[in-house]
Coordinates of C-alpha atoms in Angstrom, one line a residue:
Chain N
M262 CA 69.8 -38.6 18.9
A263 CA 70.9 -41.3 16.6
N264 CA 68.9 -41.5 13.3
I265 CA 68.4 -44.3 10.9
K266 CA 71.5 -43.4 8.9
D267 CA 73.7 -43.7 12.1
I268 CA 72.2 -47.1 12.8
A269 CA 72.9 -48.2 9.2
K270 CA 76.5 -47.0 9.5
K271 CA 77.1 -48.6 12.9
A272 CA 75.6 -51.9 11.7
G273 CA 77.4 -51.8 8.4
V274 CA 74.2 -52.3 6.4
S275 CA 72.1 -50.1 4.1
V276 CA 69.4 -47.8 5.3
T277 CA 66.9 -50.0 3.5
T278 CA 68.0 -53.0 5.5
V279 CA 67.6 -51.1 8.8
S280 CA 64.1 -50.1 7.7
R281 CA 63.3 -53.6 6.8
V282 CA 64.4 -54.8 10.2
L283 CA 62.4 -52.1 11.9
N284 CA 59.3 -53.1 9.9
N285 CA 59.8 -56.8 10.6
H286 CA 60.0 -57.3 6.9
P287 CA 61.2 -60.7 5.7
Y288 CA 64.1 -61.2 3.4
V289 CA 66.8 -59.9 5.7
S290 CA 69.5 -62.3 6.8
E291 CA 69.6 -63.2 10.5
E292 CA 73.1 -61.9 10.6
K293 CA 72.2 -58.4 9.3
R294 CA 69.1 -58.4 11.5
E295 CA 71.2 -59.1 14.6
A296 CA 73.7 -56.3 13.6
V297 CA 70.9 -53.8 13.3
R298 CA 69.5 -54.9 16.6
R299 CA 72.9 -54.5 18.3
A300 CA 73.4 -51.0 16.8
I301 CA 69.9 -50.0 17.9
E302 CA 70.6 -51.1 21.5
E303 CA 74.0 -49.4 21.6
T304 CA 72.7 -46.1 20.4
N305 CA 69.5 -46.4 22.4
Y306 CA 67.7 -45.5 19.2
K307 CA 64.1 -44.7 19.5
R308 CA 62.9 -44.5 16.0
N309 CA 60.1 -42.3 14.8
L310 CA 58.6 -44.4 12.1
N311 CA 57.0 -41.5 10.4
A312 CA 60.5 -40.2 9.8
V313 CA 61.4 -43.6 8.4
H314 CA 58.5 -43.3 6.0
L315 CA 59.7 -39.9 4.9
S316 CA 63.1 -41.2 3.9
K317 CA 61.8 -44.5 2.4
G318 CA 58.4 -43.5 1.0
E319 CA 57.0 -46.9 2.0
T320 CA 54.6 -47.5 4.8
F321 CA 53.8 -51.2 4.5
L322 CA 50.2 -50.1 4.9
I323 CA 47.6 -50.9 2.2
G324 CA 44.2 -49.1 2.3
V325 CA 41.0 -51.1 1.8
V326 CA 37.8 -49.3 1.0
I327 CA 34.7 -51.3 1.9
P328 CA 31.1 -50.0 2.3
F329 CA 30.6 -51.6 5.7
T330 CA 32.2 -54.2 7.9
N331 CA 30.5 -57.3 9.0
H332 CA 28.8 -58.3 5.8
P333 CA 29.4 -61.9 4.5
Y334 CA 30.4 -60.8 0.9
F335 CA 32.9 -58.2 2.1
G336 CA 33.9 -60.4 5.0
L337 CA 35.1 -63.1 2.6
L338 CA 36.9 -60.5 0.4
M339 CA 38.5 -59.1 3.6
E340 CA 39.5 -62.6 4.7
G341 CA 41.4 -63.1 1.5
I342 CA 43.0 -59.6 1.5
S343 CA 43.9 -59.8 5.2
N344 CA 45.4 -63.3 5.1
E345 CA 47.6 -62.3 2.2
A346 CA 48.6 -59.1 4.0
V347 CA 49.7 -61.1 7.0
K348 CA 51.8 -63.3 4.8
N349 CA 53.5 -60.4 3.2
N350 CA 53.9 -58.5 6.4
Y351 CA 51.7 -55.6 5.5
K352 CA 49.0 -53.9 7.6
L353 CA 45.6 -52.8 6.3
V354 CA 44.0 -49.4 6.8
L355 CA 40.3 -49.8 6.8
F356 CA 38.1 -47.2 5.1
Q357 CA 34.4 -47.9 5.9
T358 CA 32.6 -45.7 3.5
N359 CA 28.9 -46.4 4.1
Y360 CA 28.9 -45.7 0.3
E361 CA 29.6 -42.1 0.9
V362 CA 31.7 -40.5 -1.8
N363 CA 33.6 -38.2 0.6
R364 CA 34.9 -41.1 2.6
E365 CA 36.2 -42.8 -0.5
V366 CA 38.0 -39.6 -1.4
E367 CA 39.6 -39.5 2.0
A368 CA 41.1 -42.9 1.2
L369 CA 42.3 -41.6 -2.2
K370 CA 43.9 -38.6 -0.5
M371 CA 45.8 -40.8 1.9
L372 CA 47.3 -42.5 -1.1
Q373 CA 48.2 -39.1 -2.5
H374 CA 49.8 -38.2 0.7
K375 CA 51.8 -41.4 0.9
Q376 CA 50.2 -42.5 4.1
I377 CA 49.4 -45.8 2.4
D378 CA 51.3 -47.6 -0.3
A379 CA 48.3 -48.7 -2.4
L380 CA 44.5 -48.7 -2.3
I381 CA 42.1 -51.6 -2.8
I382 CA 38.5 -50.4 -3.5
C383 CA 36.2 -53.4 -2.9
S384 CA 33.1 -51.5 -4.0
R385 CA 33.2 -48.1 -5.5
S386 CA 31.1 -45.0 -4.9
C387 CA 33.3 -42.4 -6.7
S388 CA 33.0 -41.9 -10.5
W389 CA 36.0 -42.9 -12.7
D390 CA 36.9 -39.2 -13.2
V391 CA 37.6 -38.9 -9.5
I392 CA 39.5 -42.2 -9.2
E393 CA 41.7 -41.5 -12.2
E394 CA 42.9 -38.2 -10.7
Y395 CA 44.7 -40.3 -8.1
V396 CA 46.3 -43.1 -10.2
Q397 CA 49.5 -41.1 -10.4
Y398 CA 50.1 -41.4 -6.7
G399 CA 50.2 -45.2 -6.4
P400 CA 48.5 -48.5 -7.3
I401 CA 44.7 -48.5 -7.1
V402 CA 43.0 -51.9 -7.4
L403 CA 39.3 -52.6 -8.0
C404 CA 37.0 -55.5 -7.7
E405 CA 35.1 -54.8 -10.9
D406 CA 35.9 -55.0 -14.6
S407 CA 38.3 -52.1 -15.1
R408 CA 40.0 -53.0 -18.3
G409 CA 41.0 -49.9 -20.2
R410 CA 41.5 -47.9 -17.0
K411 CA 44.8 -47.0 -15.4
V412 CA 44.2 -49.3 -12.4
S413 CA 44.4 -53.0 -11.7
S414 CA 41.4 -55.3 -11.2
T415 CA 40.2 -58.7 -10.3
F416 CA 36.6 -59.3 -11.3
I417 CA 33.9 -61.6 -12.4
D418 CA 31.7 -60.9 -15.4
H419 CA 28.5 -60.1 -13.6
Y420 CA 26.5 -59.8 -16.8
K421 CA 27.5 -63.2 -18.1
S422 CA 27.2 -65.0 -14.8
F423 CA 23.8 -63.5 -14.1
F424 CA 22.5 -64.3 -17.5
N425 CA 23.7 -67.9 -17.3
A426 CA 22.0 -68.3 -13.9
L427 CA 18.7 -67.0 -15.2
E428 CA 19.0 -69.4 -18.2
Y429 CA 19.5 -72.2 -15.7
L430 CA 16.4 -71.3 -13.8
H431 CA 14.5 -71.0 -17.1
K432 CA 15.7 -74.5 -18.3
N433 CA 14.3 -75.8 -15.0
G434 CA 10.9 -74.7 -16.0
H435 CA 10.7 -71.2 -14.6
Q436 CA 9.1 -68.3 -16.5
K437 CA 8.4 -66.0 -13.6
I438 CA 11.8 -65.3 -12.2
G439 CA 12.7 -62.5 -9.7
Y440 CA 15.9 -61.5 -8.0
C441 CA 17.2 -60.1 -4.7
I442 CA 20.1 -57.6 -4.8
G443 CA 22.2 -55.8 -2.2
R444 CA 22.2 -52.4 -3.7
K445 CA 20.5 -51.6 -6.9
S446 CA 22.7 -48.7 -7.7
G447 CA 26.0 -50.5 -7.5
T448 CA 28.1 -51.0 -10.6
N449 CA 27.8 -54.7 -10.5
S450 CA 24.1 -54.5 -9.9
K451 CA 23.7 -52.4 -13.0
Q452 CA 25.3 -55.2 -15.1
R453 CA 23.0 -57.6 -13.5
E454 CA 19.9 -55.5 -14.2
K455 CA 21.0 -55.3 -17.9
A456 CA 21.4 -59.1 -18.0
Y457 CA 18.0 -59.5 -16.4
K458 CA 16.2 -57.2 -18.8
E459 CA 17.8 -58.8 -21.9
F460 CA 17.1 -62.2 -20.6
L461 CA 13.4 -61.3 -20.2
K462 CA 13.3 -60.1 -23.7
K463 CA 14.9 -63.3 -24.9
I464 CA 12.3 -65.5 -23.2
H465 CA 9.5 -63.0 -24.0
A466 CA 8.6 -62.5 -20.4
P467 CA 7.3 -59.2 -19.0
Y468 CA 9.4 -57.0 -16.8
V469 CA 7.7 -56.9 -13.4
P470 CA 9.3 -54.3 -11.1
H471 CA 8.2 -55.9 -7.8
Y472 CA 10.0 -59.1 -8.7
I473 CA 13.2 -57.2 -7.9
F474 CA 14.0 -57.0 -4.2
D475 CA 16.5 -54.3 -3.2
Q476 CA 18.5 -53.9 0.0
C477 CA 18.9 -57.6 0.6
L478 CA 22.1 -57.9 2.5
K479 CA 21.6 -60.0 5.6
F480 CA 20.0 -63.3 6.7
E481 CA 17.1 -61.3 8.3
D482 CA 16.4 -59.6 5.0
G483 CA 15.0 -62.9 3.8
V484 CA 12.1 -62.4 6.2
K485 CA 11.1 -59.3 4.4
V486 CA 11.3 -60.9 1.0
V487 CA 9.1 -63.9 2.0
Q488 CA 6.6 -61.5 3.5
Q489 CA 6.4 -59.6 0.3
L490 CA 6.1 -62.8 -1.7
T491 CA 3.1 -64.0 0.3
E492 CA 1.3 -60.7 -0.3
M493 CA 1.6 -61.0 -4.1
D494 CA -1.2 -62.2 -6.3
D495 CA 1.2 -63.5 -8.9
P496 CA 4.5 -64.2 -7.2
P497 CA 7.7 -65.3 -9.0
T498 CA 8.3 -69.1 -9.0
A499 CA 12.1 -68.7 -8.8
L500 CA 14.4 -66.2 -7.2
L501 CA 18.0 -65.5 -8.0
V502 CA 19.5 -64.3 -4.7
T503 CA 22.8 -62.5 -4.9
S504 CA 24.0 -63.6 -1.5
D505 CA 23.8 -67.1 0.1
I506 CA 23.1 -65.7 3.5
V507 CA 20.0 -63.9 2.2
A508 CA 19.0 -67.1 0.4
A509 CA 19.4 -69.0 3.7
G510 CA 17.1 -66.5 5.4
I511 CA 14.5 -66.9 2.7
I512 CA 14.7 -70.7 2.9
T513 CA 14.4 -70.7 6.7
C514 CA 11.5 -68.4 6.6
C515 CA 9.7 -70.4 3.8
K516 CA 10.1 -73.6 5.9
E517 CA 8.3 -71.9 8.8
K518 CA 5.5 -70.7 6.5
G519 CA 5.1 -74.1 4.9
I520 CA 6.3 -72.9 1.5
S521 CA 8.1 -75.9 -0.1
I522 CA 11.4 -75.4 -1.8
P523 CA 12.0 -75.9 -4.7
E524 CA 8.4 -77.0 -5.6
Q525 CA 6.7 -73.7 -4.8
L526 CA 9.7 -71.5 -4.9
A527 CA 13.1 -72.2 -6.4
I528 CA 16.1 -70.5 -4.9
M529 CA 19.5 -69.9 -6.4
G530 CA 22.2 -68.4 -4.2
F531 CA 25.4 -66.6 -4.9
D532 CA 29.0 -67.0 -3.6
N533 CA 28.9 -70.6 -2.3
Q534 CA 29.4 -69.6 1.3
P535 CA 29.7 -72.4 3.9
I536 CA 26.0 -71.9 4.8
A537 CA 25.0 -72.8 1.2
K538 CA 26.7 -76.2 1.5
I539 CA 25.0 -77.0 4.8
M540 CA 21.6 -75.9 3.7
H541 CA 22.0 -77.6 0.3
I542 CA 21.5 -74.3 -1.6
T543 CA 22.0 -74.4 -5.4
T544 CA 24.4 -71.5 -5.9
L545 CA 27.0 -69.8 -8.1
E546 CA 30.4 -70.3 -6.6
I547 CA 32.4 -67.0 -6.5
P548 CA 35.8 -67.6 -5.0
L549 CA 35.8 -64.4 -2.9
V550 CA 38.7 -65.3 -0.6
E551 CA 40.7 -66.1 -3.7
I552 CA 39.6 -62.7 -5.3
G553 CA 40.7 -60.9 -2.1
K554 CA 44.1 -62.6 -2.2
K555 CA 44.5 -61.5 -5.8
L556 CA 43.4 -57.9 -5.1
F557 CA 46.1 -57.7 -2.4
L558 CA 48.8 -59.1 -4.6
Q559 CA 47.9 -56.6 -7.3
A560 CA 48.1 -53.8 -4.7
I561 CA 51.7 -54.6 -3.8
D562 CA 52.7 -55.4 -7.4
K563 CA 54.7 -52.6 -9.0
E564 CA 53.3 -53.7 -12.4
K565 CA 50.3 -51.5 -12.9
N566 CA 47.2 -52.2 -15.0
S567 CA 46.9 -55.9 -14.6
H568 CA 43.4 -57.3 -15.0
E569 CA 42.1 -60.8 -14.2
E570 CA 38.7 -62.3 -14.8
I571 CA 37.7 -64.9 -12.3
Q572 CA 35.3 -67.7 -13.4
V573 CA 32.2 -68.6 -11.5
K574 CA 30.9 -72.1 -11.2
L575 CA 27.3 -73.4 -10.9
I576 CA 26.9 -75.7 -7.9
E577 CA 23.8 -77.8 -8.2
R578 CA 22.2 -78.8 -4.9
Q579 CA 18.5 -79.1 -3.8
T580 CA 16.9 -75.7 -4.0
V581 CA 16.2 -75.4 -7.7
Chain U
M252 CA 58.3 -25.8 -1.1
A253 CA 55.8 -24.4 1.3
N254 CA 55.4 -26.3 4.5
I255 CA 52.6 -26.5 7.0
K256 CA 53.8 -23.5 8.9
D257 CA 53.8 -21.4 5.8
I258 CA 50.2 -22.4 5.1
A259 CA 49.2 -21.6 8.7
K260 CA 50.9 -18.1 8.5
K261 CA 49.3 -17.4 5.1
A262 CA 45.9 -18.4 6.2
G263 CA 46.2 -16.6 9.6
V264 CA 45.4 -19.8 11.6
S265 CA 47.3 -22.2 13.8
V266 CA 49.3 -25.2 12.6
T267 CA 46.8 -27.4 14.4
T268 CA 44.0 -25.9 12.4
V269 CA 45.8 -26.5 9.1
S270 CA 46.4 -30.1 10.2
R271 CA 42.7 -30.5 11.1
V272 CA 41.7 -29.3 7.7
L273 CA 44.2 -31.6 6.0
N274 CA 42.8 -34.5 8.0
N275 CA 39.2 -33.6 7.3
H276 CA 38.7 -33.3 11.0
P277 CA 35.4 -31.8 12.3
Y278 CA 35.3 -28.8 14.7
V279 CA 37.0 -26.3 12.3
S280 CA 34.9 -23.3 11.3
E281 CA 34.0 -23.1 7.6
E282 CA 35.7 -19.7 7.5
K283 CA 39.0 -21.1 8.7
R284 CA 38.7 -24.2 6.5
E285 CA 38.2 -21.9 3.5
A286 CA 41.2 -19.8 4.4
V287 CA 43.4 -22.9 4.7
R288 CA 42.1 -24.2 1.3
R289 CA 42.9 -20.9 -0.3
A290 CA 46.4 -20.8 1.2
I291 CA 47.1 -24.3 0.0
E292 CA 46.0 -23.5 -3.5
E293 CA 48.0 -20.3 -3.7
T294 CA 51.2 -22.0 -2.5
N295 CA 50.5 -25.1 -4.5
Y296 CA 51.3 -27.0 -1.3
K297 CA 51.6 -30.8 -1.5
R298 CA 51.7 -32.0 2.0
N299 CA 53.6 -35.0 3.2
L300 CA 51.2 -36.3 5.8
N301 CA 53.9 -38.2 7.6
A302 CA 55.6 -34.9 8.1
V303 CA 52.4 -33.5 9.5
H304 CA 52.4 -36.4 11.9
L305 CA 55.9 -35.7 13.0
S306 CA 54.9 -32.1 14.0
K307 CA 51.6 -33.0 15.5
G308 CA 52.1 -36.4 16.9
E309 CA 48.6 -37.4 15.9
T310 CA 47.7 -39.8 13.1
F311 CA 43.9 -40.2 13.5
L312 CA 44.6 -43.9 13.1
I313 CA 43.5 -46.4 15.7
G314 CA 45.0 -49.9 15.6
V315 CA 42.7 -52.9 16.1
V316 CA 44.0 -56.3 17.0
I317 CA 41.7 -59.2 16.0
P318 CA 42.7 -62.9 15.7
F319 CA 41.0 -63.2 12.3
T320 CA 38.7 -61.3 10.0
N321 CA 35.3 -62.7 8.9
H322 CA 34.2 -64.2 12.2
P323 CA 30.7 -63.3 13.4
Y324 CA 31.8 -62.4 17.0
F325 CA 34.7 -60.2 15.8
G326 CA 32.6 -59.0 12.9
L327 CA 30.1 -57.5 15.3
L328 CA 32.8 -55.9 17.5
M329 CA 34.4 -54.5 14.3
E330 CA 31.1 -53.2 13.2
G331 CA 30.7 -51.2 16.4
I332 CA 34.4 -50.0 16.4
S333 CA 34.3 -49.1 12.7
N334 CA 30.9 -47.3 12.8
E335 CA 32.2 -45.2 15.7
A336 CA 35.5 -44.5 13.9
V337 CA 33.6 -43.2 10.9
K338 CA 31.6 -40.9 13.1
N339 CA 34.7 -39.5 14.7
N340 CA 36.7 -39.3 11.5
Y341 CA 39.3 -41.8 12.5
K342 CA 40.7 -44.7 10.3
L343 CA 41.5 -48.1 11.6
V344 CA 44.6 -50.1 11.1
L345 CA 43.8 -53.8 11.1
F346 CA 46.2 -56.2 12.8
Q347 CA 45.1 -59.7 12.1
T348 CA 47.1 -61.9 14.5
N349 CA 46.0 -65.4 13.9
Y350 CA 46.7 -65.5 17.6
E351 CA 50.4 -65.2 17.0
V352 CA 52.2 -63.2 19.8
N353 CA 54.6 -61.6 17.3
R354 CA 51.9 -60.0 15.3
E355 CA 50.4 -58.5 18.4
V356 CA 53.8 -57.1 19.4
E357 CA 54.0 -55.5 16.0
A358 CA 50.8 -53.6 16.8
L359 CA 52.2 -52.6 20.1
K360 CA 55.3 -51.3 18.4
M361 CA 53.3 -49.2 16.0
L362 CA 51.8 -47.6 19.1
Q363 CA 55.3 -47.0 20.5
H364 CA 56.4 -45.5 17.2
K365 CA 53.5 -43.1 17.1
Q366 CA 52.1 -44.6 13.9
I367 CA 48.8 -45.1 15.5
D368 CA 47.2 -43.0 18.3
A369 CA 45.8 -45.9 20.3
L370 CA 45.4 -49.6 20.2
I371 CA 42.3 -51.8 20.7
I372 CA 43.0 -55.4 21.4
C373 CA 39.8 -57.4 20.8
S374 CA 41.4 -60.7 21.9
R375 CA 44.8 -60.9 23.4
S376 CA 47.7 -63.4 22.8
C377 CA 50.4 -61.5 24.7
S378 CA 50.9 -61.8 28.4
W379 CA 50.2 -58.7 30.6
D380 CA 54.0 -58.2 31.1
V381 CA 54.4 -57.5 27.4
I382 CA 51.4 -55.3 27.1
E383 CA 52.2 -53.2 30.1
E384 CA 55.6 -52.3 28.6
Y385 CA 53.7 -50.3 26.0
V386 CA 51.1 -48.5 28.1
Q387 CA 53.5 -45.5 28.4
Y388 CA 53.2 -44.9 24.6
G389 CA 49.4 -44.4 24.3
P390 CA 46.0 -45.7 25.2
I391 CA 45.6 -49.5 25.0
V392 CA 42.0 -50.8 25.3
L393 CA 41.0 -54.4 25.9
C394 CA 37.8 -56.4 25.6
E395 CA 38.3 -58.4 28.8
D396 CA 38.1 -57.5 32.5
S397 CA 41.3 -55.5 33.0
R398 CA 40.6 -53.7 36.2
G399 CA 43.8 -53.0 38.1
R400 CA 45.8 -52.7 34.9
K401 CA 47.1 -49.5 33.3
V402 CA 44.7 -49.9 30.3
S403 CA 41.1 -49.3 29.6
S404 CA 38.5 -52.0 29.1
T405 CA 34.9 -52.9 28.2
F406 CA 34.0 -56.4 29.2
I407 CA 31.5 -58.8 30.3
D408 CA 31.8 -61.1 33.3
H409 CA 32.3 -64.4 31.6
Y410 CA 32.5 -66.4 34.8
K411 CA 29.2 -65.1 36.1
S412 CA 27.3 -65.2 32.7
F413 CA 28.5 -68.8 32.0
F414 CA 27.6 -69.9 35.5
N415 CA 24.1 -68.4 35.2
A416 CA 23.6 -70.0 31.8
L417 CA 24.5 -73.4 33.2
E418 CA 22.1 -72.9 36.1
Y419 CA 19.3 -72.0 33.6
L420 CA 19.9 -75.3 31.7
H421 CA 20.0 -77.2 35.1
K422 CA 16.7 -75.7 36.2
N423 CA 15.2 -76.9 32.9
G424 CA 16.0 -80.4 34.0
H425 CA 19.4 -81.0 32.5
Q426 CA 22.1 -82.8 34.4
K427 CA 24.4 -83.8 31.6
I428 CA 25.5 -80.4 30.1
G429 CA 28.3 -79.9 27.7
Y430 CA 29.6 -76.8 26.0
C431 CA 31.2 -75.6 22.7
I432 CA 33.9 -73.0 22.7
G433 CA 36.0 -71.1 20.1
R434 CA 39.4 -71.4 21.6
K435 CA 40.0 -73.3 24.9
S436 CA 43.2 -71.4 25.7
G437 CA 41.6 -67.9 25.5
T438 CA 41.4 -65.7 28.6
N439 CA 37.6 -65.6 28.5
S440 CA 37.5 -69.4 27.9
K441 CA 39.5 -70.0 31.0
Q442 CA 36.9 -68.0 33.1
R443 CA 34.2 -70.1 31.5
E444 CA 36.0 -73.4 32.2
K445 CA 36.3 -72.3 35.8
A446 CA 32.6 -71.6 36.0
Y447 CA 31.8 -74.9 34.4
K448 CA 33.9 -76.9 36.8
E449 CA 32.6 -75.1 39.9
F450 CA 29.0 -75.5 38.6
L451 CA 29.5 -79.3 38.2
K452 CA 30.8 -79.5 41.7
K453 CA 27.7 -77.6 42.9
I454 CA 25.3 -80.0 41.2
H455 CA 27.5 -83.0 42.0
A456 CA 27.9 -84.0 38.4
P457 CA 31.0 -85.6 37.0
Y458 CA 33.4 -83.7 34.8
V459 CA 33.3 -85.5 31.3
P460 CA 36.1 -84.1 29.1
H461 CA 34.5 -85.0 25.8
Y462 CA 31.4 -82.9 26.7
I463 CA 33.6 -80.0 25.9
F464 CA 33.9 -79.2 22.1
D465 CA 36.9 -77.0 21.2
Q466 CA 37.5 -75.0 18.0
C467 CA 33.8 -74.2 17.4
L468 CA 33.9 -71.0 15.5
K469 CA 31.8 -71.3 12.4
F470 CA 28.4 -72.5 11.2
E471 CA 30.0 -75.6 9.7
D472 CA 31.7 -76.5 13.0
G473 CA 28.2 -77.5 14.1
V474 CA 28.4 -80.5 11.8
K475 CA 31.4 -81.8 13.6
V476 CA 29.8 -81.4 17.0
V477 CA 26.6 -83.3 15.9
Q478 CA 28.8 -86.1 14.4
Q479 CA 30.6 -86.5 17.7
L480 CA 27.4 -86.4 19.7
T481 CA 25.9 -89.3 17.7
E482 CA 29.0 -91.4 18.3
M483 CA 28.7 -91.0 22.1
D484 CA 27.2 -93.8 24.3
D485 CA 26.1 -91.2 26.8
P486 CA 25.8 -87.8 25.2
P487 CA 25.0 -84.6 27.0
T488 CA 21.3 -83.6 26.9
A489 CA 22.1 -79.9 26.7
L490 CA 24.8 -77.8 25.1
L491 CA 25.9 -74.3 25.9
V492 CA 27.3 -73.0 22.6
T493 CA 29.4 -69.8 22.9
S494 CA 28.4 -68.5 19.4
D495 CA 24.9 -68.4 17.9
I496 CA 26.3 -69.2 14.5
V497 CA 27.7 -72.5 15.7
A498 CA 24.4 -73.1 17.5
A499 CA 22.6 -72.6 14.2
G500 CA 24.9 -75.1 12.5
I501 CA 24.2 -77.7 15.3
I502 CA 20.4 -77.1 15.0
T503 CA 20.4 -77.3 11.2
C504 CA 22.4 -80.5 11.4
C505 CA 20.2 -82.0 14.1
K506 CA 17.1 -81.4 12.0
E507 CA 18.6 -83.3 9.2
K508 CA 19.5 -86.2 11.4
G509 CA 16.1 -86.2 13.0
I510 CA 17.4 -85.2 16.4
S511 CA 14.6 -83.1 18.0
I512 CA 15.4 -79.9 19.7
P513 CA 14.9 -79.2 22.6
E514 CA 13.5 -82.7 23.5
Q515 CA 16.6 -84.7 22.7
L516 CA 19.1 -81.9 22.8
A517 CA 18.7 -78.5 24.4
I518 CA 20.8 -75.7 22.8
M519 CA 21.6 -72.4 24.3
G520 CA 23.5 -69.9 22.1
F521 CA 25.6 -66.8 22.9
D522 CA 25.5 -63.2 21.5
N523 CA 21.9 -63.0 20.2
Q524 CA 23.0 -62.5 16.6
P525 CA 20.2 -62.0 14.0
I526 CA 20.3 -65.7 13.1
A527 CA 19.4 -66.6 16.7
K528 CA 16.2 -64.6 16.4
I529 CA 15.2 -66.2 13.1
M530 CA 16.0 -69.7 14.2
H531 CA 14.3 -69.1 17.6
I532 CA 17.5 -69.9 19.5
T533 CA 17.5 -69.4 23.3
T534 CA 20.6 -67.3 23.8
L535 CA 22.6 -64.9 26.0
E536 CA 22.5 -61.5 24.5
I537 CA 25.9 -59.8 24.4
P538 CA 25.6 -56.4 22.9
L539 CA 28.8 -56.7 20.8
V540 CA 28.2 -53.7 18.5
E541 CA 27.7 -51.6 21.6
I542 CA 30.9 -53.0 23.2
G543 CA 32.8 -52.2 20.0
K544 CA 31.5 -48.6 20.1
K545 CA 32.7 -48.3 23.8
L546 CA 36.1 -49.8 23.0
F547 CA 36.6 -47.2 20.3
L548 CA 35.5 -44.3 22.5
Q549 CA 37.9 -45.5 25.2
A550 CA 40.7 -45.5 22.7
I551 CA 40.3 -41.9 21.8
D552 CA 39.6 -40.8 25.3
K553 CA 42.6 -39.1 27.0
E554 CA 41.3 -40.4 30.3
K555 CA 43.2 -43.6 30.9
N556 CA 42.2 -46.6 32.9
S557 CA 38.4 -46.5 32.5
H558 CA 36.7 -49.9 32.9
E559 CA 33.1 -50.7 32.1
E560 CA 31.3 -54.0 32.7
I561 CA 28.5 -54.8 30.2
Q562 CA 25.5 -56.8 31.3
V563 CA 24.3 -59.8 29.4
K564 CA 20.6 -60.8 29.1
L565 CA 19.0 -64.2 28.8
I566 CA 16.7 -64.4 25.8
E567 CA 14.3 -67.3 26.1
R568 CA 13.1 -68.8 22.8
Q569 CA 12.5 -72.4 21.7
T570 CA 15.7 -74.4 21.9
V571 CA 15.9 -75.1 25.7

């Protein structure tokens, strides 16, 4: 059976060119593409792509670690990553981790075993010790501040942006401010918690543990938050909600219960998702699609250890 | 360098067992797993997984074709597919097609070249002629009625469910009924159009082309629909909206403009997404996560040509 070298010889092109044609990769002249196609037809070549990978060491697959599919935050990141992958003719291998360390290690192992060319970790469960064992095998890209590590990263400064958002609520007259978070134990959440505690100190406000609402990921989680608020003797007057979709759930639920926004409860969202615009939610714009795009480009970039901080922007609307 | 056969020999197990251990596949006894681990350590074996694939012909990768990421309908399907993949220790290769035929063909070619074990097509752009060329290479699973084809499928009867929904609106006193659809040219949409036209004939109502709103995919598309409605001399009194998220956008926008629902405009959603429950939207429940799960299980099933129809359920709430 003809192999890739035979094809290259017959077509009068390099093995790399044959591989590019087989992978539908751009940047091959139509002339060469045609020559390869003819050679393939004449030799009745049925390639085994895994063999191609063995010879080339490139798979045109990029791994993406996400905790779960179908979440608006990761949905927007994935949108950016995936659109850019389409443009560059790469495919994505999805690693849904449910925040289990083992599943993230599996992704790292696929990088080690050259089954993927690079790995994007959208939200990390592994410690740095574990991740750094694998940097030798290929590019690893993270969506958190990873300066000083042997990886690349695109990130926002969660401490600073959270602190600024809290100050904005305070300037608008609020002293009792709570927040809703997706996962308290996440690395970004820890930065936010730090900002929250230091902000409280700054304004001489007490730390009230039940002003923090954990596990707020979806629209329907807003129902739970409003329920808890109505049961409090001394509820917060403002909430920083780290996802617009949760903020939308809270607002919808407040309307039903006759809680007026922002008079009785001020709400500040995060992300500036389309729903924030339509529901007039004051929010912090985080360009997630743009971040996803940059994460992908860092993954296919041979230059390692690039780091980019993305700026957030306060969008004032009607809920604060 | 030791290869997989050497490991198998040293550990006293079959090559398949070694492969399973390398792939973190379940159903290997802890004893054998340990023997393989020891053998790997002793030989300092660094596997090349692509070589493993060559010998085994299994990748534990399942391809998934979706038109775009970050859409609530495909998000729920992906949630079902991905959760089931995690359970069965498979990874997913994502093919975002943007409804371009070429990108779907790339996915089919990866099946041909044994880079993936099976392919799930959530929404098809290729004609049947093209797809059927590839059924010889591995399982292909579709999310549309594919009975009589050499593939597997999990589907709902879009004709029947659309017709029933229209009858429900008619029974509630509506004669002028329009609908909002994601993509008019889709195979499911064509079944719906057929149902719509035959329903109009049945109730002796005229076919009004501008009662059909195309390209309704997101929350914000609801704004556009309401805008168009307000500009009509004789608008429909009821809308069948094939996505709850679009229905939610329409309802939110109607509230702002003082259009009362259901008095001035009845809205019926599709899917029964969480947002439908919170906004009290009357909807057709389509168990998309469950469908995703079934699609995945059909993909890893060696039994070809299984077909399952999923029933939809009318959920009566407050928007009709």
